[in-house]
């Protein structure tokens, strides 16, 4: 079998995300002392006794709630339960055994999966409070395990219980060869909806309430186009509107998602058009040197004529003048319009950002460029460009050696960049030029 999956489920605010972070050894799930912070399934990996596990954090289950978000959180938790090889049912010793705990226990027993009851906030595992023993009433085959997710005590016993519940297994380590795609944009631009359409299943919570997605969520997708890891991110708001810690963490997660990505999909709402905030969000991907595609969503919802596409494209190009290299695609998450084209574009720009050009070919282009437009002069001194070489990809990065970095004005760098694009393409990816004076250490 592949790596076993451990799903952590339970009521809101019992410490599931804190335990998840402790098990995977990093702060991936947002942790705040308010119910309902984790909404989608969050995936991570842990290792215990030489064996690796996938761990899923889930949103809290409110068995009898009619709230749209809470009901979808319950649905997502149920999907995680179906995926899991073993379920860690987390309860809070401080509140004791509640009616909701009993209802969730009944739901879990129906799944037929191995259940490990995990009783959190037992800060002194050696001296368990009376309330701990109430949880034996739930009647699971595995005895309750006392943990403190904040301090990490009891987590070894918990993983031992999970290993025992799963039984023996063998797995082969697989190299992650997927294309990692971060979907970024303002709140309510349709990021989760576009991933759901690409997946063909209701994988992420979708609603018209801004800020629904708060964590960055990874989902592996494999189809005829290839293998992709889709990273859904929280909508990025203006700094002035980020008025609580959870929103700040969400923006941080979006920045981190961009850093992890191979390709960024910059979502723009066709109904509102491109805004100043869209410019700033696109700038995150550009500054990180990521290959990017500008995705105009909800294209089905606006009235169009023969000029609409050109006019919209012109506005985007004017607003995002710093990333004219990024292709624009008009889609509809609702109808599925051009979703197949989106996969093809992702693969194309991924290939472009990983393109390597030989030093010989680069210097042919450089020679033609300097003959066509002479390098600039200043006070009788002319810029001399000796040669150029590529040192890395993603983004394609080039070192140009010259006699004076000061004379190599930004405008002439842009000219050289445009010549490279005319010859080699580099569609969808930034290009980085590093200027070195002859004799300067190129590794600085």
Tab-separated table of C-alpha atoms in Angstrom:
chain	number	residue	atom	x	y	z
A	1	UNK	CA	0.000	0.000	0.000
A	2	UNK	CA	1.004	3.635	-0.311
A	3	UNK	CA	1.669	5.732	2.798
A	4	UNK	CA	-1.153	5.167	5.313
A	5	UNK	CA	-3.449	8.125	5.939
A	6	UNK	CA	-4.303	9.364	9.434
A	7	UNK	CA	-7.324	11.697	9.589
A	8	UNK	CA	-7.735	13.896	12.676
A	9	UNK	CA	-11.416	14.635	13.324
A	10	UNK	CA	-13.516	16.009	16.142
A	11	UNK	CA	-15.538	18.962	17.359
A	12	UNK	CA	-14.329	22.513	16.639
A	13	UNK	CA	-11.669	23.912	18.941
A	14	UNK	CA	-10.476	20.676	20.564
A	15	UNK	CA	-6.890	21.166	19.315
A	16	UNK	CA	-6.845	19.211	16.041
A	17	UNK	CA	-4.702	21.732	14.157
A	18	UNK	CA	-2.239	22.053	17.033
A	19	UNK	CA	-1.802	18.275	17.064
A	20	UNK	CA	-1.482	18.219	13.265
A	21	UNK	CA	1.274	20.846	13.361
A	22	UNK	CA	3.047	18.959	16.133
A	23	UNK	CA	2.944	15.677	14.196
A	24	UNK	CA	4.250	17.093	10.904
A	25	UNK	CA	6.808	19.324	12.608
A	26	UNK	CA	5.773	22.605	11.002
A	27	UNK	CA	3.090	25.242	11.409
A	28	UNK	CA	1.009	24.506	8.330
A	29	UNK	CA	-2.500	24.636	9.800
A	30	UNK	CA	-3.643	27.932	11.259
A	31	UNK	CA	-4.094	27.731	15.012
A	32	UNK	CA	-6.312	30.188	16.877
A	33	UNK	CA	-8.462	29.738	19.962
A	34	UNK	CA	-11.718	30.217	18.056
A	35	UNK	CA	-13.944	27.507	16.565
A	36	UNK	CA	-13.976	26.831	12.842
A	37	UNK	CA	-10.533	28.119	11.902
A	38	UNK	CA	-9.597	25.027	9.844
A	39	UNK	CA	-12.217	24.554	7.158
A	40	UNK	CA	-10.750	22.437	4.367
A	41	UNK	CA	-8.721	19.267	4.631
A	42	UNK	CA	-5.037	20.073	5.166
A	43	UNK	CA	-2.435	17.431	4.291
A	44	UNK	CA	1.006	16.838	5.782
A	45	UNK	CA	3.471	14.033	6.380
A	46	UNK	CA	5.012	12.540	9.493
A	47	UNK	CA	7.386	9.686	10.270
A	48	UNK	CA	7.319	7.310	13.225
A	49	UNK	CA	9.504	4.269	13.880
A	50	UNK	CA	10.910	4.446	10.355
A	51	UNK	CA	7.479	4.522	8.717
A	52	UNK	CA	5.894	7.495	6.977
A	53	UNK	CA	2.259	8.589	7.209
A	54	UNK	CA	0.079	11.168	5.519
A	55	UNK	CA	-1.800	13.207	8.121
A	56	UNK	CA	-5.041	15.082	7.360
A	57	UNK	CA	-6.273	17.965	9.504
A	58	UNK	CA	-10.006	18.625	9.142
A	59	UNK	CA	-12.478	21.304	10.061
A	60	UNK	CA	-14.458	20.760	13.251
A	61	UNK	CA	-17.640	18.702	12.934
A	62	UNK	CA	-20.900	20.234	14.179
A	63	UNK	CA	-23.284	17.271	13.705
A	64	UNK	CA	-26.559	19.234	13.882
A	65	UNK	CA	-25.671	22.646	12.440
A	66	UNK	CA	-27.560	24.220	9.506
A	67	UNK	CA	-24.845	26.846	8.941
A	68	UNK	CA	-23.618	26.578	5.331
A	69	UNK	CA	-19.924	26.719	6.216
A	70	UNK	CA	-20.232	24.311	9.152
A	71	UNK	CA	-22.245	21.845	7.091
A	72	UNK	CA	-19.607	21.896	4.338
A	73	UNK	CA	-16.900	21.451	6.958
A	74	UNK	CA	-18.737	18.318	8.068
A	75	UNK	CA	-18.846	17.131	4.454
A	76	UNK	CA	-15.110	17.691	4.039
A	77	UNK	CA	-14.402	15.795	7.277
A	78	UNK	CA	-16.514	12.899	5.986
A	79	UNK	CA	-14.440	12.803	2.779
A	80	UNK	CA	-11.271	12.707	4.909
A	81	UNK	CA	-12.752	9.830	6.901
A	82	UNK	CA	-13.378	7.908	3.672
A	83	UNK	CA	-9.767	8.514	2.558
A	84	UNK	CA	-8.239	7.507	5.898
A	85	UNK	CA	-6.689	4.200	6.957
A	86	UNK	CA	-7.054	5.165	10.634
A	87	UNK	CA	-9.031	7.959	12.301
A	88	UNK	CA	-7.815	9.918	15.299
A	89	UNK	CA	-10.977	11.054	17.084
A	90	UNK	CA	-9.952	14.068	19.141
A	91	UNK	CA	-11.822	15.220	22.258
A	92	UNK	CA	-11.154	17.822	24.954
A	93	UNK	CA	-10.683	16.576	28.522
A	94	UNK	CA	-11.451	20.039	29.911
A	95	UNK	CA	-14.989	20.102	28.499
A	96	UNK	CA	-15.486	16.415	29.185
A	97	UNK	CA	-17.594	14.060	27.089
A	98	UNK	CA	-20.252	16.081	25.239
A	99	UNK	CA	-23.394	15.182	23.301
A	100	UNK	CA	-21.634	16.207	20.074
A	101	UNK	CA	-18.745	13.885	20.903
A	102	UNK	CA	-21.239	11.022	21.216
A	103	UNK	CA	-22.892	11.908	17.878
A	104	UNK	CA	-19.510	12.071	16.108
A	105	UNK	CA	-18.518	8.725	17.656
A	106	UNK	CA	-21.653	7.114	16.178
A	107	UNK	CA	-20.799	8.588	12.763
A	108	UNK	CA	-17.228	7.285	12.981
A	109	UNK	CA	-18.293	3.769	13.978
A	110	UNK	CA	-20.450	3.602	10.849
A	111	UNK	CA	-17.344	4.231	8.712
A	112	UNK	CA	-15.934	0.835	9.674
A	113	UNK	CA	-12.454	2.371	9.945
A	114	UNK	CA	-10.075	1.824	12.904
A	115	UNK	CA	-10.628	4.608	15.453
A	116	UNK	CA	-8.058	5.862	17.968
A	117	UNK	CA	-9.706	8.095	20.614
A	118	UNK	CA	-7.344	10.961	21.413
A	119	UNK	CA	-8.105	12.977	24.544
A	120	UNK	CA	-6.370	16.346	24.324
A	121	UNK	CA	-5.319	18.946	26.905
A	122	UNK	CA	-4.115	16.319	29.377
A	123	UNK	CA	-1.197	18.558	30.306
A	124	UNK	CA	0.008	16.100	32.941
A	125	UNK	CA	-0.274	12.736	31.226
A	126	UNK	CA	1.039	10.977	34.331
A	127	UNK	CA	-1.824	12.343	36.479
A	128	UNK	CA	-4.977	12.069	34.404
A	129	UNK	CA	-8.105	13.945	35.532
A	130	UNK	CA	-11.293	12.069	36.343
A	131	UNK	CA	-12.912	13.413	33.142
A	132	UNK	CA	-10.460	11.383	31.038
A	133	UNK	CA	-12.086	8.114	32.041
A	134	UNK	CA	-15.518	9.292	30.810
A	135	UNK	CA	-14.327	8.702	27.252
A	136	UNK	CA	-14.179	4.938	27.764
A	137	UNK	CA	-17.994	5.163	27.509
A	138	UNK	CA	-17.636	5.700	23.752
A	139	UNK	CA	-16.865	1.988	23.431
A	140	UNK	CA	-14.083	1.989	20.821
A	141	UNK	CA	-11.849	-1.079	20.514
A	142	UNK	CA	-8.734	1.050	21.035
A	143	UNK	CA	-8.386	2.608	24.468
A	144	UNK	CA	-8.318	6.423	24.706
A	145	UNK	CA	-4.851	7.973	24.455
A	146	UNK	CA	-4.050	11.030	26.604
A	147	UNK	CA	-2.103	13.803	24.837
A	148	UNK	CA	-1.191	17.439	25.149
A	149	UNK	CA	-0.987	18.781	21.598
A	150	UNK	CA	0.564	22.029	22.831
A	151	UNK	CA	3.436	20.326	24.646
A	152	UNK	CA	3.631	17.231	22.432
A	153	UNK	CA	3.319	14.791	25.324
A	154	UNK	CA	1.547	11.546	24.492
A	155	UNK	CA	1.994	11.920	20.727
A	156	UNK	CA	4.338	8.917	20.625
A	157	UNK	CA	1.714	6.753	22.325
A	158	UNK	CA	-0.845	8.100	19.840
A	159	UNK	CA	1.285	7.148	16.824
A	160	UNK	CA	2.000	3.724	18.364
A	161	UNK	CA	-1.759	3.187	18.619
A	162	UNK	CA	-2.200	4.273	14.977
A	163	UNK	CA	0.510	1.866	13.809
A	164	UNK	CA	-1.122	-0.980	15.711
A	165	UNK	CA	-4.577	-0.096	14.326
A	166	UNK	CA	-3.329	-0.035	10.719
A	167	UNK	CA	-1.360	-3.281	10.994
A	168	UNK	CA	1.496	-4.280	8.689
A	169	UNK	CA	2.049	-2.539	5.377
A	170	UNK	CA	4.711	-1.989	2.731
A	171	UNK	CA	5.029	1.094	0.609
A	172	UNK	CA	7.382	2.345	-2.061
A	173	UNK	CA	8.611	5.925	-1.756
A	174	UNK	CA	7.464	7.855	-4.810
A	175	UNK	CA	9.302	10.897	-6.113
A	176	UNK	CA	7.049	13.937	-6.386
A	177	UNK	CA	7.174	14.703	-10.087
A	178	UNK	CA	3.970	16.729	-10.184
A	179	UNK	CA	3.703	20.314	-11.407
A	180	UNK	CA	2.890	22.456	-8.365
A	181	UNK	CA	0.281	25.085	-9.183
A	182	UNK	CA	-0.630	27.875	-6.728
A	183	UNK	CA	-4.005	29.535	-7.303
A	184	UNK	CA	-3.867	33.089	-5.942
A	185	UNK	CA	-6.158	36.091	-6.040
A	186	UNK	CA	-8.566	38.302	-4.158
A	187	UNK	CA	-11.258	36.764	-1.963
A	188	UNK	CA	-14.213	35.379	-3.910
A	189	UNK	CA	-12.451	35.391	-7.288
A	190	UNK	CA	-13.311	31.712	-7.767
A	191	UNK	CA	-10.042	30.043	-6.753
A	192	UNK	CA	-11.601	27.053	-5.016
A	193	UNK	CA	-14.258	26.750	-7.728
A	194	UNK	CA	-11.669	26.555	-10.499
A	195	UNK	CA	-9.794	23.779	-8.669
A	196	UNK	CA	-13.033	21.877	-8.070
A	197	UNK	CA	-13.808	22.076	-11.790
A	198	UNK	CA	-10.300	20.903	-12.642
A	199	UNK	CA	-10.612	18.039	-10.183
A	200	UNK	CA	-14.101	17.081	-11.213
A	201	UNK	CA	-15.130	16.677	-7.583
A	202	UNK	CA	-16.218	18.807	-4.642
A	203	UNK	CA	-12.760	18.779	-3.027
A	204	UNK	CA	-12.657	22.328	-1.577
A	205	UNK	CA	-15.336	24.304	0.227
A	206	UNK	CA	-16.948	26.796	-2.150
A	207	UNK	CA	-19.259	29.601	-1.068
A	208	UNK	CA	-19.782	33.260	-1.889
A	209	UNK	CA	-18.566	34.311	1.553
A	210	UNK	CA	-15.243	36.128	1.150
A	211	UNK	CA	-12.400	34.494	3.052
A	212	UNK	CA	-13.788	30.935	3.038
A	213	UNK	CA	-10.376	29.413	2.316
A	214	UNK	CA	-7.956	30.349	5.075
A	215	UNK	CA	-5.174	27.780	4.730
A	216	UNK	CA	-3.180	26.840	1.665
A	217	UNK	CA	-4.496	23.405	0.631
A	218	UNK	CA	-2.630	20.877	-1.522
A	219	UNK	CA	-4.520	18.464	-3.764
A	220	UNK	CA	-2.869	16.009	-6.157
A	221	UNK	CA	-4.584	15.689	-9.515
A	222	UNK	CA	-3.637	13.269	-12.295
A	223	UNK	CA	-5.264	13.219	-15.724
A	224	UNK	CA	-4.393	12.870	-19.404
A	225	UNK	CA	-2.396	16.116	-19.247
A	226	UNK	CA	-0.130	14.897	-16.434
A	227	UNK	CA	0.222	15.077	-12.669
A	228	UNK	CA	-0.450	18.315	-10.813
A	229	UNK	CA	-0.382	19.438	-7.187
A	230	UNK	CA	-2.999	22.180	-6.891
A	231	UNK	CA	-2.416	24.646	-4.038
A	232	UNK	CA	-5.547	26.601	-3.159
A	233	UNK	CA	-4.841	29.717	-1.097
A	234	UNK	CA	-6.765	32.181	1.004
A	235	UNK	CA	-7.932	35.251	-0.880
A	236	UNK	CA	-5.429	38.070	-0.409
A	237	UNK	CA	-7.007	41.267	0.882
A	238	UNK	CA	-5.582	44.768	1.138
A	239	UNK	CA	-3.351	45.198	4.188
A	240	UNK	CA	-5.752	47.729	5.747
A	241	UNK	CA	-8.502	45.101	5.750
A	242	UNK	CA	-6.448	42.419	7.465
A	243	UNK	CA	-7.717	43.089	10.953
A	244	UNK	CA	-7.203	39.810	12.752
A	245	UNK	CA	-4.453	37.255	13.181
A	246	UNK	CA	-6.203	34.619	11.066
A	247	UNK	CA	-6.275	36.933	8.028
A	248	UNK	CA	-2.594	37.745	8.533
A	249	UNK	CA	-1.733	34.049	8.632
A	250	UNK	CA	-3.799	33.527	5.471
A	251	UNK	CA	-1.793	36.139	3.544
A	252	UNK	CA	1.411	34.556	4.842
A	253	UNK	CA	0.180	31.150	3.642
A	254	UNK	CA	-0.483	32.614	0.189
A	255	UNK	CA	3.083	33.972	0.024
A	256	UNK	CA	4.385	30.561	1.142
A	257	UNK	CA	2.205	28.808	-1.454
A	258	UNK	CA	3.723	30.964	-4.194
A	259	UNK	CA	7.208	30.075	-2.964
A	260	UNK	CA	6.376	26.342	-3.185
A	261	UNK	CA	4.768	26.596	-6.621
A	262	UNK	CA	6.153	25.932	-10.080
A	263	UNK	CA	3.334	27.855	-11.754
A	264	UNK	CA	0.952	30.511	-10.365
A	265	UNK	CA	-2.591	31.027	-11.606
A	266	UNK	CA	-3.486	34.667	-10.929
A	267	UNK	CA	-7.266	34.753	-10.671
A	268	UNK	CA	-9.114	37.891	-11.783
A	269	UNK	CA	-12.877	38.352	-11.487
A	270	UNK	CA	-14.297	39.323	-14.891
A	271	UNK	CA	-17.222	41.043	-13.169
A	272	UNK	CA	-15.085	43.518	-11.231
A	273	UNK	CA	-12.233	43.782	-13.715
A	274	UNK	CA	-8.602	44.201	-12.751
A	275	UNK	CA	-8.039	46.224	-9.594
A	276	UNK	CA	-5.119	47.682	-7.674
A	277	UNK	CA	-5.241	44.672	-5.374
A	278	UNK	CA	-4.942	42.328	-8.368
A	279	UNK	CA	-1.792	44.213	-9.372
A	280	UNK	CA	-0.275	43.662	-5.926
A	281	UNK	CA	-1.184	39.964	-5.905
A	282	UNK	CA	0.339	39.438	-9.347
A	283	UNK	CA	3.427	41.237	-8.049
A	284	UNK	CA	3.911	38.538	-5.394
A	285	UNK	CA	4.323	35.892	-8.102
A	286	UNK	CA	6.456	38.178	-10.276
A	287	UNK	CA	8.832	39.121	-7.457
A	288	UNK	CA	9.166	35.448	-6.520
A	289	UNK	CA	10.242	34.703	-10.107
A	290	UNK	CA	7.395	32.266	-10.726
A	291	UNK	CA	5.934	31.255	-14.054
A	292	UNK	CA	2.414	32.709	-14.167
A	293	UNK	CA	-0.844	32.612	-16.072
A	294	UNK	CA	-3.480	35.326	-15.707
A	295	UNK	CA	-6.853	33.583	-15.416
A	296	UNK	CA	-9.919	35.763	-15.946
A	297	UNK	CA	-12.739	33.838	-14.277
A	298	UNK	CA	-16.550	34.202	-14.512
A	299	UNK	CA	-16.240	35.028	-18.222
A	300	UNK	CA	-19.710	33.560	-18.740
A	301	UNK	CA	-21.274	36.183	-16.452
A	302	UNK	CA	-20.548	39.340	-18.465
A	303	UNK	CA	-22.037	40.710	-21.672
A	304	UNK	CA	-19.620	40.527	-24.583
A	305	UNK	CA	-19.183	41.802	-28.115
A	306	UNK	CA	-16.423	41.492	-30.700
A	307	UNK	CA	-14.193	43.917	-28.807
A	308	UNK	CA	-14.602	42.663	-25.224
A	309	UNK	CA	-11.611	40.308	-25.180
A	310	UNK	CA	-9.268	42.871	-26.722
A	311	UNK	CA	-10.432	45.634	-24.388
A	312	UNK	CA	-10.095	43.439	-21.300
A	313	UNK	CA	-6.658	42.246	-22.442
A	314	UNK	CA	-5.517	45.843	-22.993
A	315	UNK	CA	-6.589	46.854	-19.465
A	316	UNK	CA	-4.727	43.904	-17.955
A	317	UNK	CA	-1.583	44.646	-19.946
A	318	UNK	CA	-1.678	48.298	-18.864
A	319	UNK	CA	-2.213	47.426	-15.202
A	320	UNK	CA	0.358	44.600	-15.184
A	321	UNK	CA	2.945	46.261	-17.385
A	322	UNK	CA	5.707	44.514	-15.432
A	323	UNK	CA	4.545	41.045	-16.502
A	324	UNK	CA	3.573	41.242	-20.156
A	325	UNK	CA	5.154	37.791	-20.488
A	326	UNK	CA	2.191	36.145	-18.687
A	327	UNK	CA	-0.442	34.636	-21.020
A	328	UNK	CA	-4.093	35.534	-20.393
A	329	UNK	CA	-6.886	32.982	-20.544
A	330	UNK	CA	-10.610	33.649	-20.137
A	331	UNK	CA	-12.425	30.833	-18.321
A	332	UNK	CA	-15.554	29.945	-16.404
A	333	UNK	CA	-15.322	27.714	-13.351
A	334	UNK	CA	-19.105	27.446	-13.493
A	335	UNK	CA	-19.422	26.097	-17.046
A	336	UNK	CA	-15.943	24.573	-17.420
A	337	UNK	CA	-15.142	26.852	-20.369
A	338	UNK	CA	-11.461	26.463	-21.441
A	339	UNK	CA	-10.472	24.368	-18.405
A	340	UNK	CA	-8.726	21.890	-20.718
A	341	UNK	CA	-6.801	24.785	-22.301
A	342	UNK	CA	-5.718	25.812	-18.807
A	343	UNK	CA	-3.941	22.476	-18.266
A	344	UNK	CA	-2.095	22.907	-21.564
A	345	UNK	CA	-1.022	26.442	-20.632
A	346	UNK	CA	0.268	25.286	-17.233
A	347	UNK	CA	2.466	22.631	-18.864
A	348	UNK	CA	3.685	25.085	-21.489
A	349	UNK	CA	4.804	27.815	-19.080
A	350	UNK	CA	6.315	25.154	-16.790
A	351	UNK	CA	8.434	24.036	-19.727
A	352	UNK	CA	9.325	27.626	-20.612
A	353	UNK	CA	10.540	28.532	-17.118
A	354	UNK	CA	12.809	25.451	-17.117
A	355	UNK	CA	14.320	26.155	-20.540
A	356	UNK	CA	18.133	26.145	-20.778
A	357	UNK	CA	19.977	27.903	-23.605
A	358	UNK	CA	23.569	27.102	-24.529
A	359	UNK	CA	26.180	29.816	-24.015
A	360	UNK	CA	26.993	29.755	-27.731
A	361	UNK	CA	23.401	30.471	-28.786
A	362	UNK	CA	23.050	33.180	-26.129
A	363	UNK	CA	26.105	35.030	-27.356
A	364	UNK	CA	24.928	34.854	-30.970
A	365	UNK	CA	21.728	36.626	-29.900
A	366	UNK	CA	23.724	39.070	-27.775
A	367	UNK	CA	26.027	39.913	-30.674
A	368	UNK	CA	23.105	40.563	-33.033
A	369	UNK	CA	21.364	42.685	-30.381
A	370	UNK	CA	24.396	44.926	-29.775
A	371	UNK	CA	24.923	45.357	-33.526
A	372	UNK	CA	21.268	46.342	-34.025
A	373	UNK	CA	21.222	48.793	-31.100
A	374	UNK	CA	24.559	50.046	-29.843
A	375	UNK	CA	25.172	49.885	-26.072
A	376	UNK	CA	24.804	53.228	-24.286
A	377	UNK	CA	27.623	55.723	-23.654
A	378	UNK	CA	28.214	58.226	-20.887
A	379	UNK	CA	30.750	61.080	-21.075
A	380	UNK	CA	32.564	59.419	-23.954
A	381	UNK	CA	32.731	56.031	-22.254
A	382	UNK	CA	30.824	53.194	-23.965
A	383	UNK	CA	29.345	50.093	-22.367
A	384	UNK	CA	31.150	46.983	-23.575
A	385	UNK	CA	29.371	43.638	-23.206
A	386	UNK	CA	31.742	40.669	-23.276
A	387	UNK	CA	29.547	37.601	-22.996
A	388	UNK	CA	26.470	36.068	-21.389
A	389	UNK	CA	25.761	32.673	-19.826
A	390	UNK	CA	22.755	31.027	-18.173
A	391	UNK	CA	23.293	29.956	-14.558
A	392	UNK	CA	19.856	28.618	-13.526
A	393	UNK	CA	16.225	28.040	-14.450
A	394	UNK	CA	12.834	28.743	-12.831
A	395	UNK	CA	13.198	31.594	-13.560
A	396	UNK	CA	15.763	31.558	-16.371
A	397	UNK	CA	18.689	33.496	-14.911
A	398	UNK	CA	21.557	34.926	-16.946
A	399	UNK	CA	24.848	36.563	-16.015
A	400	UNK	CA	26.149	39.231	-18.405
A	401	UNK	CA	29.780	40.311	-18.092
A	402	UNK	CA	30.621	43.873	-19.088
A	403	UNK	CA	33.146	46.648	-18.474
A	404	UNK	CA	30.810	48.799	-16.326
A	405	UNK	CA	27.637	47.790	-14.481
A	406	UNK	CA	26.874	51.494	-14.025
A	407	UNK	CA	26.680	52.029	-17.794
A	408	UNK	CA	24.342	49.038	-18.233
A	409	UNK	CA	21.164	51.058	-17.816
A	410	UNK	CA	17.826	49.438	-16.978
A	411	UNK	CA	16.410	50.372	-20.397
A	412	UNK	CA	19.199	48.483	-22.174
A	413	UNK	CA	18.671	45.474	-19.876
A	414	UNK	CA	15.009	45.480	-20.943
A	415	UNK	CA	16.137	45.613	-24.556
A	416	UNK	CA	18.371	42.543	-24.085
A	417	UNK	CA	15.528	40.754	-22.290
A	418	UNK	CA	13.158	41.497	-25.187
A	419	UNK	CA	15.718	40.130	-27.656
A	420	UNK	CA	15.934	36.913	-25.631
A	421	UNK	CA	12.144	36.601	-25.634
A	422	UNK	CA	11.918	37.247	-29.380
A	423	UNK	CA	14.377	34.427	-30.040
A	424	UNK	CA	13.654	31.839	-27.339
A	425	UNK	CA	10.091	32.617	-26.191
A	426	UNK	CA	10.156	32.331	-22.394
A	427	UNK	CA	6.367	32.727	-22.415
A	428	UNK	CA	4.851	32.927	-18.956
A	429	UNK	CA	8.112	33.280	-17.033
A	430	UNK	CA	10.122	36.196	-15.696
A	431	UNK	CA	13.746	36.507	-16.803
A	432	UNK	CA	16.469	37.542	-14.383
A	433	UNK	CA	19.591	39.342	-15.597
A	434	UNK	CA	22.645	39.646	-13.331
A	435	UNK	CA	25.185	42.237	-14.436
A	436	UNK	CA	28.839	41.602	-13.560
A	437	UNK	CA	31.882	43.706	-14.325
A	438	UNK	CA	34.780	41.729	-15.782
A	439	UNK	CA	36.869	40.275	-12.965
A	440	UNK	CA	33.959	40.467	-10.517
A	441	UNK	CA	33.150	37.179	-8.778
A	442	UNK	CA	30.093	35.837	-10.609
A	443	UNK	CA	28.998	33.912	-7.526
A	444	UNK	CA	28.452	36.988	-5.407
